[in-house]
Coordinates of C-alpha atoms in Angstrom, one line a residue:
Chain A
X9 CA 59.0 102.0 121.1
X10 CA 58.3 98.3 121.3
X11 CA 58.8 96.2 118.2
X12 CA 55.9 94.1 116.8
X13 CA 55.8 90.7 118.5
X14 CA 58.2 88.3 116.9
X15 CA 59.7 91.0 114.7
X16 CA 63.0 89.3 115.4
X17 CA 62.0 86.0 114.0
X18 CA 60.8 87.6 110.8
X19 CA 64.0 89.6 110.4
X20 CA 66.0 86.4 110.9
X21 CA 63.9 84.3 108.6
X22 CA 64.0 86.8 105.8
X23 CA 67.6 87.9 106.3
X24 CA 66.6 91.5 106.9
X25 CA 68.6 94.4 108.2
X26 CA 67.5 96.2 111.4
X27 CA 67.7 93.6 114.1
X28 CA 68.2 95.5 117.4
X29 CA 69.3 93.7 120.5
X30 CA 70.4 94.6 124.0
X31 CA 72.8 92.3 125.8
X32 CA 73.3 91.4 129.5
X33 CA 75.2 89.0 131.6
X34 CA 73.3 87.1 134.3
X35 CA 74.0 88.2 138.0
X36 CA 76.8 86.5 139.9
X37 CA 75.9 83.0 141.2
X38 CA 76.8 84.0 144.7
X39 CA 74.1 86.7 144.7
X40 CA 71.3 86.4 147.3
X41 CA 68.0 85.3 145.7
X42 CA 66.5 88.6 146.7
X43 CA 69.3 90.5 145.0
X44 CA 68.8 88.5 141.8
X45 CA 65.1 89.4 141.8
X46 CA 66.0 93.1 142.3
X47 CA 68.4 93.0 139.3
X48 CA 65.9 91.1 137.2
X49 CA 63.2 93.7 138.0
X50 CA 65.5 96.6 137.1
X51 CA 66.5 95.0 133.9
X52 CA 62.9 94.2 133.0
X53 CA 62.0 97.8 133.5
X54 CA 64.9 99.0 131.5
X55 CA 64.2 96.6 128.6
X56 CA 60.4 97.4 128.5
X57 CA 61.4 101.0 128.1
X58 CA 64.0 100.3 125.4
X59 CA 61.9 97.8 123.5
X60 CA 64.6 96.0 121.5
X61 CA 63.7 93.1 119.2
X62 CA 65.3 90.7 121.6
X63 CA 67.5 90.3 124.6
X64 CA 70.9 88.6 124.5
X65 CA 71.9 86.7 127.7
X66 CA 75.6 85.9 127.7
X67 CA 77.2 82.7 129.0
X68 CA 80.3 83.9 130.8
X69 CA 83.0 81.3 131.1
X70 CA 86.4 81.6 132.9
X71 CA 88.2 81.6 129.6
X72 CA 91.8 82.7 129.2
X73 CA 92.2 86.0 127.4
X74 CA 93.7 86.1 123.9
X75 CA 96.8 87.7 125.1
X76 CA 97.7 85.2 127.8
X77 CA 97.7 88.1 130.2
X78 CA 96.1 87.7 133.6
X79 CA 92.4 88.6 133.7
X80 CA 92.1 92.3 134.9
X81 CA 88.8 91.5 136.8
X82 CA 88.4 88.4 138.8
X83 CA 86.1 85.7 137.3
X84 CA 83.0 85.0 139.2
X85 CA 80.5 82.3 138.0
X86 CA 77.1 83.6 137.1
X87 CA 73.6 82.3 137.5
X88 CA 72.9 79.8 134.7
X89 CA 71.9 82.0 131.7
X90 CA 69.0 79.8 130.6
X91 CA 67.5 79.8 134.1
X92 CA 68.0 83.5 134.4
X93 CA 66.5 84.3 131.0
X94 CA 63.4 82.1 131.4
X95 CA 62.8 82.1 135.2
X96 CA 64.1 85.4 136.7
X97 CA 63.1 87.3 133.5
X98 CA 59.9 85.4 132.9
X99 CA 57.8 88.5 133.0
X100 CA 59.8 90.0 130.1
X101 CA 58.1 88.7 127.0
X102 CA 60.8 89.7 124.6
X103 CA 62.5 86.9 122.6
X104 CA 65.7 85.9 124.4
X105 CA 68.9 84.8 122.7
X106 CA 70.7 82.8 125.3
X107 CA 74.4 82.1 124.6
X108 CA 75.5 78.5 125.2
X109 CA 79.2 77.5 125.6
X110 CA 78.8 74.1 124.1
X111 CA 82.4 73.1 124.8
X112 CA 81.7 73.6 128.6
X113 CA 79.0 71.0 128.9
X114 CA 78.9 67.2 128.5
X115 CA 76.9 65.7 125.6
X116 CA 74.1 64.4 127.8
X117 CA 73.5 67.9 129.4
X118 CA 73.3 69.4 126.0
X119 CA 70.9 66.7 124.7
X120 CA 68.7 67.1 127.8
X121 CA 68.5 70.8 127.1
X122 CA 67.6 70.2 123.5
X123 CA 64.8 67.8 124.6
X124 CA 63.5 70.5 127.0
X125 CA 63.5 73.0 124.1
X126 CA 61.6 70.5 121.9
X127 CA 59.1 69.8 124.6
X128 CA 58.5 73.5 125.3
X129 CA 57.4 73.9 121.7
X130 CA 57.7 77.6 121.4
X131 CA 60.5 79.2 119.3
X132 CA 63.7 79.6 121.2
X133 CA 66.9 81.4 120.2
X134 CA 70.4 80.6 121.1
X135 CA 74.0 81.4 120.0
X136 CA 76.5 78.5 120.2
X137 CA 79.9 79.4 121.5
X138 CA 82.9 77.1 120.8
X139 CA 85.9 76.3 122.9
X140 CA 87.9 79.3 123.9
X141 CA 91.4 79.6 122.6
X142 CA 93.9 77.4 124.3
X143 CA 91.2 75.0 125.4
X144 CA 90.9 72.7 122.4
X145 CA 90.6 69.8 124.8
X146 CA 87.4 71.1 126.4
X147 CA 85.1 68.5 128.0
X148 CA 82.0 69.2 126.0
X149 CA 80.8 69.2 122.4
X150 CA 82.5 70.8 119.4
X151 CA 80.6 73.5 117.6
X152 CA 80.1 71.1 114.7
X153 CA 78.4 68.5 116.9
X154 CA 76.2 71.1 118.6
X155 CA 74.9 72.4 115.2
X156 CA 74.3 68.8 114.1
X157 CA 72.3 67.9 117.2
X158 CA 70.4 71.1 117.1
X159 CA 69.1 70.5 113.6
X160 CA 66.7 67.9 115.0
X161 CA 64.9 70.6 117.0
X162 CA 63.0 72.8 114.5
X163 CA 61.7 75.3 117.0
X164 CA 65.3 76.2 118.0
X165 CA 66.8 79.2 116.0
X166 CA 70.6 79.0 116.2
X167 CA 73.0 81.9 115.7
X168 CA 76.8 82.0 115.6
X169 CA 79.6 84.3 116.6
X170 CA 81.6 86.3 114.0
X171 CA 84.9 87.8 115.1
X172 CA 86.6 90.4 112.9
X173 CA 89.8 90.4 114.9
X174 CA 90.2 86.7 114.2
X175 CA 89.7 87.4 110.5
X176 CA 92.5 90.0 110.6
X177 CA 94.9 87.2 111.6
X178 CA 93.6 84.1 109.9
X179 CA 91.6 85.6 107.0
X180 CA 89.1 82.7 107.1
X181 CA 86.4 84.0 109.4
X182 CA 84.1 84.4 106.4
X183 CA 84.6 80.7 105.5
X184 CA 83.7 79.8 109.1
X185 CA 80.5 81.9 108.8
X186 CA 79.5 80.1 105.6
X187 CA 80.3 76.7 107.1
X188 CA 78.1 77.6 110.2
X189 CA 75.3 78.7 107.8
X190 CA 75.5 75.4 106.1
X191 CA 75.0 73.7 109.5
X192 CA 71.9 75.7 110.3
X193 CA 73.2 79.0 111.7
X194 CA 70.7 81.8 110.8
X195 CA 72.3 84.9 112.1
X196 CA 75.6 86.2 113.5
X197 CA 76.5 88.3 116.5
X198 CA 80.0 89.9 116.6
X199 CA 82.1 90.7 119.6
X200 CA 82.3 94.4 120.6
X201 CA 83.3 96.5 117.6
X202 CA 85.7 99.4 117.9
X203 CA 87.7 98.7 114.7
X204 CA 85.7 99.7 111.7
X205 CA 88.3 98.6 109.1
X206 CA 88.6 95.0 110.3
X207 CA 84.9 94.7 110.6
X208 CA 84.5 96.0 107.0
X209 CA 87.2 93.6 105.9
X210 CA 85.3 90.6 107.3
X211 CA 82.0 91.9 105.7
X212 CA 83.8 92.4 102.4
X213 CA 85.1 88.8 102.3
X214 CA 81.8 87.5 103.5
X215 CA 79.9 89.4 100.8
X216 CA 82.3 88.2 98.1
X217 CA 82.1 84.6 99.2
X218 CA 78.3 84.7 99.4
X219 CA 78.2 86.1 95.9
X220 CA 80.6 83.5 94.6
X221 CA 78.7 80.6 96.2
X222 CA 75.1 81.9 95.5
X223 CA 74.2 81.8 99.2
X224 CA 71.9 84.3 100.9
X225 CA 73.3 86.7 103.5
X226 CA 72.4 86.0 107.1
X227 CA 71.9 89.1 109.3
X228 CA 75.1 90.2 111.0
X229 CA 74.5 91.9 114.4
X230 CA 77.3 94.2 115.4
X231 CA 77.9 94.5 119.2
X232 CA 78.8 97.8 120.7
X233 CA 79.7 98.6 124.2
X234 CA 80.6 101.9 125.9
X235 CA 84.0 102.4 127.5
X236 CA 84.0 104.6 130.6
X237 CA 87.5 104.2 131.9
X238 CA 91.0 103.0 131.1
X239 CA 90.2 99.9 133.3
X240 CA 87.3 99.0 131.1
X241 CA 89.5 99.6 128.0
X242 CA 92.1 97.2 129.4
X243 CA 89.5 94.6 130.1
X244 CA 88.0 94.9 126.6
X245 CA 91.5 94.5 125.1
X246 CA 92.1 91.5 127.3
X247 CA 88.8 90.1 125.9
X248 CA 90.4 90.3 122.4
X249 CA 88.6 93.5 121.2
X250 CA 90.8 95.5 118.9
X251 CA 91.2 99.3 119.1
X252 CA 92.9 101.3 116.4
X253 CA 95.7 103.1 118.2
X254 CA 94.3 106.6 117.4
X255 CA 91.0 105.5 118.9
X256 CA 92.6 104.1 122.0
X257 CA 94.5 107.4 122.4
X258 CA 91.1 109.3 122.1
X259 CA 89.7 107.2 124.9
X260 CA 92.8 107.4 127.1
X261 CA 93.2 111.2 126.8
X262 CA 89.6 112.3 126.7
X263 CA 88.2 114.5 129.5
X264 CA 85.0 112.4 129.3
X265 CA 86.0 108.9 128.2
X266 CA 82.4 107.5 128.4
X267 CA 80.8 110.2 126.3
X268 CA 83.7 110.1 123.8
X269 CA 83.3 106.3 123.5
X270 CA 79.6 106.7 122.7
X271 CA 80.4 109.2 120.0
X272 CA 83.2 107.0 118.6
X273 CA 80.9 103.9 118.6
X274 CA 78.3 105.9 116.6
X275 CA 81.0 106.9 114.1
X276 CA 82.2 103.4 113.7
X277 CA 78.7 102.1 113.3
X278 CA 77.9 104.7 110.6
X279 CA 81.1 103.8 108.7
X280 CA 80.4 100.1 108.8
X281 CA 76.6 100.5 108.0
X282 CA 77.4 102.7 105.0
X283 CA 79.7 100.0 103.7
X284 CA 77.3 97.1 104.5
X285 CA 74.4 98.9 102.7
X286 CA 76.6 99.2 99.6
X287 CA 77.2 95.5 99.8
X288 CA 73.6 94.7 100.5
X289 CA 74.5 93.0 103.8
X290 CA 71.8 93.1 106.5
X291 CA 73.2 94.6 109.6
X292 CA 71.8 94.8 113.1
X293 CA 72.9 96.1 116.4
X294 CA 73.4 94.7 119.9
X295 CA 74.4 97.0 122.7
X296 CA 75.8 95.8 126.0
X297 CA 77.9 97.1 128.9
X298 CA 80.9 95.0 129.7
X299 CA 81.0 96.8 133.1
X300 CA 78.4 96.7 135.8
X301 CA 79.1 100.4 136.8
X302 CA 75.8 102.3 136.7
X303 CA 77.4 105.1 134.5
X304 CA 78.4 102.6 131.9
X305 CA 75.0 100.8 132.0
X306 CA 73.3 104.2 131.5
X307 CA 75.7 104.9 128.7
X308 CA 74.8 101.6 127.0
X309 CA 71.1 102.7 127.1
X310 CA 72.0 106.0 125.5
X311 CA 74.2 104.3 122.9
X312 CA 71.4 101.8 122.1
X313 CA 69.0 104.8 121.5
X314 CA 71.5 106.5 119.2
X315 CA 72.4 103.5 117.2
X316 CA 68.7 102.5 116.8
X317 CA 68.0 105.9 115.4
X318 CA 70.9 105.5 112.9
X319 CA 69.7 102.0 112.0
X320 CA 66.3 103.4 111.1
X321 CA 67.7 106.2 108.9
Chain B
X18 CA 94.9 128.3 89.6
X19 CA 98.6 129.1 90.3
X20 CA 99.6 129.7 93.9
X21 CA 101.2 132.9 95.0
X22 CA 105.0 132.7 94.4
X23 CA 106.7 131.1 97.3
X24 CA 103.4 130.2 99.0
X25 CA 105.1 126.9 99.8
X26 CA 107.9 128.5 101.8
X27 CA 105.4 130.5 103.8
X28 CA 103.3 127.5 104.6
X29 CA 106.4 125.6 105.7
X30 CA 107.8 128.5 107.7
X31 CA 104.5 129.1 109.6
X32 CA 103.5 125.4 109.9
X33 CA 100.3 125.9 107.9
X34 CA 97.9 123.4 106.5
X35 CA 97.2 123.4 102.8
X36 CA 100.5 122.5 101.1
X37 CA 99.7 121.0 97.7
X38 CA 102.3 119.2 95.8
X39 CA 102.5 117.0 92.7
X40 CA 105.1 114.3 92.5
X41 CA 107.0 112.8 89.6
X42 CA 109.9 110.4 89.1
X43 CA 112.6 111.5 86.6
X44 CA 112.7 109.7 83.2
X45 CA 114.8 106.6 82.8
X46 CA 118.5 107.2 82.4
X47 CA 118.5 105.2 79.2
X48 CA 116.1 107.6 77.5
X49 CA 117.4 109.6 74.5
X50 CA 118.0 113.2 75.3
X51 CA 115.2 114.2 72.9
X52 CA 112.8 111.9 74.7
X53 CA 113.8 113.5 78.1
X54 CA 113.0 116.9 76.6
X55 CA 109.6 115.7 75.4
X56 CA 108.7 114.3 78.8
X57 CA 109.9 117.5 80.5
X58 CA 107.8 119.6 78.1
X59 CA 104.7 117.5 78.8
X60 CA 105.3 117.7 82.6
X61 CA 105.9 121.4 82.4
X62 CA 102.6 121.9 80.6
X63 CA 100.7 119.7 83.0
X64 CA 102.2 121.4 86.0
X65 CA 101.6 124.9 84.8
X66 CA 98.0 123.9 84.3
X67 CA 97.7 122.3 87.8
X68 CA 99.5 125.0 89.6
X69 CA 100.6 123.2 92.8
X70 CA 102.7 124.9 95.4
X71 CA 105.6 122.7 94.5
X72 CA 106.9 119.8 92.6
X73 CA 108.2 116.7 94.2
X74 CA 111.0 114.9 92.3
X75 CA 111.7 111.4 93.6
X76 CA 115.0 109.7 93.8
X77 CA 114.3 106.1 92.8
X78 CA 116.7 103.6 94.2
X79 CA 116.9 99.9 93.5
X80 CA 115.8 99.1 97.0
X81 CA 114.5 95.7 98.2
X82 CA 110.8 95.6 98.9
X83 CA 109.6 95.4 102.5
X84 CA 108.3 91.9 102.0
X85 CA 111.5 90.4 100.6
X86 CA 109.4 89.4 97.5
X87 CA 110.9 90.0 94.0
X88 CA 110.2 93.4 92.5
X89 CA 107.1 93.2 90.2
X90 CA 108.5 95.7 87.7
X91 CA 112.2 95.7 86.7
X92 CA 114.3 98.5 88.3
X93 CA 115.7 101.0 85.7
X94 CA 118.0 103.8 86.9
X95 CA 116.6 107.3 86.3
X96 CA 118.1 110.6 85.3
X97 CA 119.6 112.3 88.3
X98 CA 116.7 113.9 90.0
X99 CA 118.6 117.1 90.8
X100 CA 119.7 117.5 87.2
X101 CA 116.2 116.7 85.9
X102 CA 114.5 119.2 88.3
X103 CA 116.8 122.1 87.7
X104 CA 118.0 121.5 84.1
X105 CA 115.3 119.7 82.2
X106 CA 112.5 121.4 84.1
X107 CA 114.3 124.8 84.3
X108 CA 111.4 126.6 82.6
X109 CA 109.1 125.4 85.4
X110 CA 109.4 128.1 88.0
X111 CA 107.6 126.2 90.8
X112 CA 109.6 125.4 93.9
X113 CA 111.0 121.9 93.6
X114 CA 111.4 119.4 96.4
X115 CA 114.1 117.0 95.3
X116 CA 114.4 113.7 97.2
X117 CA 117.9 112.7 98.0
X118 CA 118.8 109.1 99.1
X119 CA 121.6 110.1 101.4
X120 CA 122.7 106.6 102.1
X121 CA 123.4 106.0 98.4
X122 CA 126.1 108.7 98.1
X123 CA 129.5 109.1 99.6
X124 CA 130.1 112.0 102.0
X125 CA 132.2 114.1 99.5
X126 CA 129.4 113.9 96.8
X127 CA 126.9 115.1 99.5
X128 CA 129.2 117.9 100.6
X129 CA 129.8 119.0 97.1
X130 CA 126.1 119.2 96.5
X131 CA 125.6 121.2 99.7
X132 CA 128.3 123.6 98.6
X133 CA 126.6 124.0 95.2
X134 CA 123.3 124.8 97.0
X135 CA 125.0 127.4 99.2
X136 CA 126.6 129.0 96.2
X137 CA 123.3 129.1 94.3
X138 CA 122.0 131.2 97.1
X139 CA 118.3 130.8 96.3
X140 CA 116.1 128.8 98.6
X141 CA 116.1 125.1 97.7
X142 CA 114.0 122.3 99.1
X143 CA 114.9 118.7 99.6
X144 CA 113.7 115.5 101.4
X145 CA 116.3 113.3 102.8
X146 CA 115.7 109.5 102.5
X147 CA 117.6 107.1 104.7
X148 CA 118.9 103.6 104.0
X149 CA 116.3 101.2 102.8
X150 CA 115.5 98.2 104.9
X151 CA 118.0 95.5 104.9
X152 CA 120.7 97.9 103.7
X153 CA 121.9 99.2 107.0
X154 CA 125.5 99.0 105.7
X155 CA 124.8 101.4 102.9
X156 CA 127.9 103.2 101.5
X157 CA 126.7 106.8 102.2
X158 CA 125.7 109.0 105.1
X159 CA 123.2 108.2 107.8
X160 CA 120.2 110.4 108.0
X161 CA 121.6 111.9 111.2
X162 CA 124.8 113.0 109.5
X163 CA 122.9 114.4 106.5
X164 CA 120.7 116.6 108.8
X165 CA 123.8 117.7 110.7
X166 CA 125.7 118.8 107.6
X167 CA 122.6 120.5 106.0
X168 CA 122.3 122.8 109.0
X169 CA 125.2 124.8 107.8
X170 CA 123.3 125.7 104.6
X171 CA 120.6 128.2 105.6
X172 CA 119.0 128.4 102.2
X173 CA 118.3 124.7 102.1
X174 CA 114.8 123.7 103.5
X175 CA 114.8 120.1 104.5
X176 CA 111.9 117.8 104.8
X177 CA 111.6 114.2 106.0
X178 CA 109.6 111.1 105.3
X179 CA 106.9 109.8 107.7
X180 CA 105.6 106.3 107.2
X181 CA 102.4 105.2 109.0
X182 CA 103.0 101.5 108.1
X183 CA 106.2 101.6 110.0
X184 CA 104.4 103.1 113.0
X185 CA 101.9 100.3 113.0
X186 CA 104.7 97.8 113.6
X187 CA 107.2 99.8 115.7
X188 CA 105.0 102.5 117.3
X189 CA 107.9 104.9 117.3
X190 CA 107.5 106.8 114.0
X191 CA 106.2 109.9 115.9
X192 CA 109.4 109.9 117.9
X193 CA 111.4 109.7 114.7
X194 CA 109.5 112.7 113.4
X195 CA 110.3 114.7 116.6
X196 CA 113.9 113.7 116.4
X197 CA 114.0 114.8 112.7
X198 CA 112.4 118.1 113.6
X199 CA 115.1 118.7 116.3
X200 CA 117.7 118.2 113.6
X201 CA 116.2 120.8 111.3
X202 CA 113.4 118.9 109.4
X203 CA 110.6 121.5 108.6
X204 CA 107.9 119.3 107.0
X205 CA 107.0 115.7 106.4
X206 CA 105.9 113.8 103.3
X207 CA 104.3 110.4 103.8
X208 CA 104.4 107.4 101.5
X209 CA 101.2 106.7 99.5
X210 CA 98.2 106.5 101.9
X211 CA 95.4 104.0 101.5
X212 CA 95.1 103.1 105.1
X213 CA 93.2 105.9 107.0
X214 CA 93.4 104.2 110.4
X215 CA 97.2 103.7 110.5
X216 CA 97.7 107.3 109.2
X217 CA 95.4 108.6 112.0
X218 CA 97.2 106.5 114.5
X219 CA 100.6 108.1 113.5
X220 CA 99.0 111.6 113.6
X221 CA 97.5 110.8 117.0
X222 CA 100.8 109.9 118.6
X223 CA 102.5 112.8 116.8
X224 CA 99.9 115.2 118.2
X225 CA 100.2 113.8 121.7
X226 CA 104.0 114.0 121.7
X227 CA 104.0 117.5 120.3
X228 CA 101.6 118.5 123.1
X229 CA 103.7 116.8 125.8
X230 CA 106.9 118.4 124.6
X231 CA 105.6 121.8 123.7
X232 CA 106.9 121.6 120.2
X233 CA 105.1 123.2 117.2
X234 CA 103.6 120.9 114.5
X235 CA 105.4 120.7 111.2
X236 CA 103.2 120.3 108.1
X237 CA 102.4 116.7 107.2
X238 CA 101.9 116.2 103.5
X239 CA 99.9 113.0 102.7
X240 CA 100.8 111.3 99.4
X241 CA 98.0 109.8 97.3
X242 CA 98.3 107.8 94.1
X243 CA 95.7 106.3 91.9
X244 CA 95.6 102.6 91.3
X245 CA 94.4 101.5 87.9
X246 CA 95.1 97.8 87.9
X247 CA 95.8 94.7 90.0
X248 CA 99.4 95.0 88.8
X249 CA 99.8 98.5 90.2
X250 CA 98.2 97.3 93.4
X251 CA 100.7 94.5 93.7
X252 CA 103.5 97.0 93.0
X253 CA 102.3 99.4 95.7
X254 CA 102.0 96.5 98.2
X255 CA 105.6 95.6 97.3
X256 CA 106.6 99.1 98.0
X257 CA 105.3 98.7 101.5
X258 CA 102.0 100.5 101.1
X259 CA 99.3 99.0 103.3
X260 CA 95.7 98.4 102.0
X261 CA 93.0 97.4 104.5
X262 CA 91.6 94.1 103.2
X263 CA 88.2 95.5 102.4
X264 CA 89.7 98.3 100.3
X265 CA 92.0 95.9 98.4
X266 CA 88.9 93.8 97.7
X267 CA 87.1 96.9 96.3
X268 CA 90.0 97.6 94.0
X269 CA 90.4 93.9 92.9
X270 CA 86.6 93.5 92.2
X271 CA 85.7 96.8 90.8
X272 CA 84.5 97.2 87.2
X273 CA 86.6 100.4 87.0
X274 CA 89.6 100.1 89.4
X275 CA 91.0 103.4 88.5
X276 CA 87.9 105.5 89.1
X277 CA 87.2 103.4 92.3
X278 CA 90.7 104.1 93.6
X279 CA 90.2 107.9 93.1
X280 CA 86.9 107.8 95.0
X281 CA 88.6 105.7 97.8
X282 CA 91.6 108.1 98.0
X283 CA 89.2 111.0 98.4
X284 CA 87.3 109.2 101.2
X285 CA 90.5 108.3 103.0
X286 CA 91.7 111.9 102.7
X287 CA 88.5 113.3 104.1
X288 CA 88.6 110.9 107.0
X289 CA 92.2 111.8 107.9
X290 CA 91.7 115.5 107.3
X291 CA 88.7 115.6 109.6
X292 CA 90.8 114.0 112.3
X293 CA 93.8 116.2 111.7
X294 CA 91.7 119.3 111.9
X295 CA 90.3 118.2 115.3
X296 CA 93.9 117.7 116.4
X297 CA 95.0 121.1 114.8
X298 CA 97.7 119.3 112.7
X299 CA 98.5 121.1 109.4
X300 CA 97.9 118.6 106.6
X301 CA 98.9 119.0 103.0
X302 CA 98.6 116.8 99.9
X303 CA 101.0 115.3 97.4
X304 CA 99.6 113.4 94.4
X305 CA 101.7 111.2 92.2
X306 CA 101.3 108.3 89.8
X307 CA 103.5 105.3 90.6
X308 CA 102.7 104.0 87.1
X309 CA 103.7 105.6 83.8
X310 CA 100.5 104.5 82.1
X311 CA 98.7 107.5 80.6
X312 CA 95.4 106.6 82.1
X313 CA 97.0 106.5 85.6
X314 CA 98.8 109.8 85.1
X315 CA 95.5 111.4 83.9
X316 CA 93.8 109.9 87.0
X317 CA 96.5 111.5 89.2
X318 CA 95.6 114.9 87.7
X319 CA 91.9 114.3 88.4
X320 CA 92.8 113.1 92.0
X321 CA 94.9 116.2 92.6
X322 CA 92.0 118.5 91.5
X323 CA 89.6 116.6 93.8
X324 CA 91.9 116.7 96.8
X325 CA 92.8 120.3 96.3
X326 CA 89.1 121.2 96.4
X327 CA 88.7 119.2 99.6
X328 CA 91.8 120.8 101.1
X329 CA 90.2 124.3 100.5
X330 CA 86.8 123.4 102.0

């Protein structure tokens, strides 16, 4: 079940469909060292079993939700994602895609990190995250600056975020994607997808603008996440994830929300994949659990397996 | 290919799926009498061939578009739909569902019409249309009054309009549907559907509220209409019909917009039908051409045939 070593780099380099990722957040910073080791050991075992092309490690910031509503779960700082990925998960030899909130760190911290990547010499993957909404005056770098500085480090493979919900409102997310590609972005990862139509709309405008400008498509990795309860649903909505009303009704009124969410994610993925194949856009998958409940983590493993099978069809 | 006589009344009475309608607008009022006869003869031949359960005859008013934009095509008054349906199309023995803009006519005209229906004695079908947006101070009756008066005429079978696009904004269209049912509405006809998700969302809330209140479902007839050009697309958007951006892109960039629109309508219908069957909601179809171009009328016939086959599957 394990991919060939470095399959991920090849898929990115050649703009291929079929990238398969699994995503995790680092443990809370307040965790005892022993507990962090336990979590890392469990995740290592789970990931060795799943054998994705790569592991996504998120950089969780205390950002305001899109809606301006109070956060449904309290924010707790996590272990530094870079340290977690390369130290605690050192035994896991999968490529790691470590998110980096560039707006949250001063320029010298960012430059020191780039130097350390250059010195390490092996290929590293990251996804740059810009300032959250309502925090335009963030202390750190702009996305633009981060991409510019990163170009000097050839062994760093940089990806970007693509958000269909933002496209629905501003209708310029495809242009942002092209601009990121021009600055060195090699692949995109979406936020959690439950809305097939807005995702297809973003892909449609992306495909048209690639065609018009003669640029090659970068792989677009769709993120999926099970939803096991109304509380998780509310949290996802707070995060800015859009649910068509009928689909939200399905989740709210299902006797088994978790199983229903997996089935719905699969349907959404098939719909978007069918469309992307027509448009010759290379899609990939990333599966995560936004919740730390065991049932939802187990469901994310099941969802990963189902989507991987669909990706290979 | 012709339905059993009065199949339509049975499907409405028993709340069954499978109602199949074809919709037309009456000819322009300025047409010569000879030209009206020609059009009626052509439509009679086409409808005898198609054999739907019933014919929808629209009541076209000079209403402002939803967007406040100028009307892309000039408004031209039509022959009175009632007169066209029962005089010009007298030879066509199909049940006719004649739309009636109740807000456009004074109370005495409406009452006289009700009297004439009562005297005629045979079962008649109508759909009441309320005041268009921005015309709350219309000269005629409110929908509420029209339903109340119509209850005194037992041989009149009244249907209502259901608009998913309105639900997307106000989220109360399902409550309006229930209120109409309580006032005697026996079936619903939607405006043209190109947005599967908003249609499913309306059906979802309708199904949940039926379940919660123990009411039976009334048949919901989905209207479909081919789109053969960007001009027709713009007109449909002006009418308030919602197109997901990806689908609009498909139509705008297709080498054969008309054929592409038929295929997309079929996909949208299958998606909604699959969902409605899960929810045990009785769906029907109504196919019309919003354009009078021959190619688009021919395409509406082709679309009707395809959807009818899907409805029977």
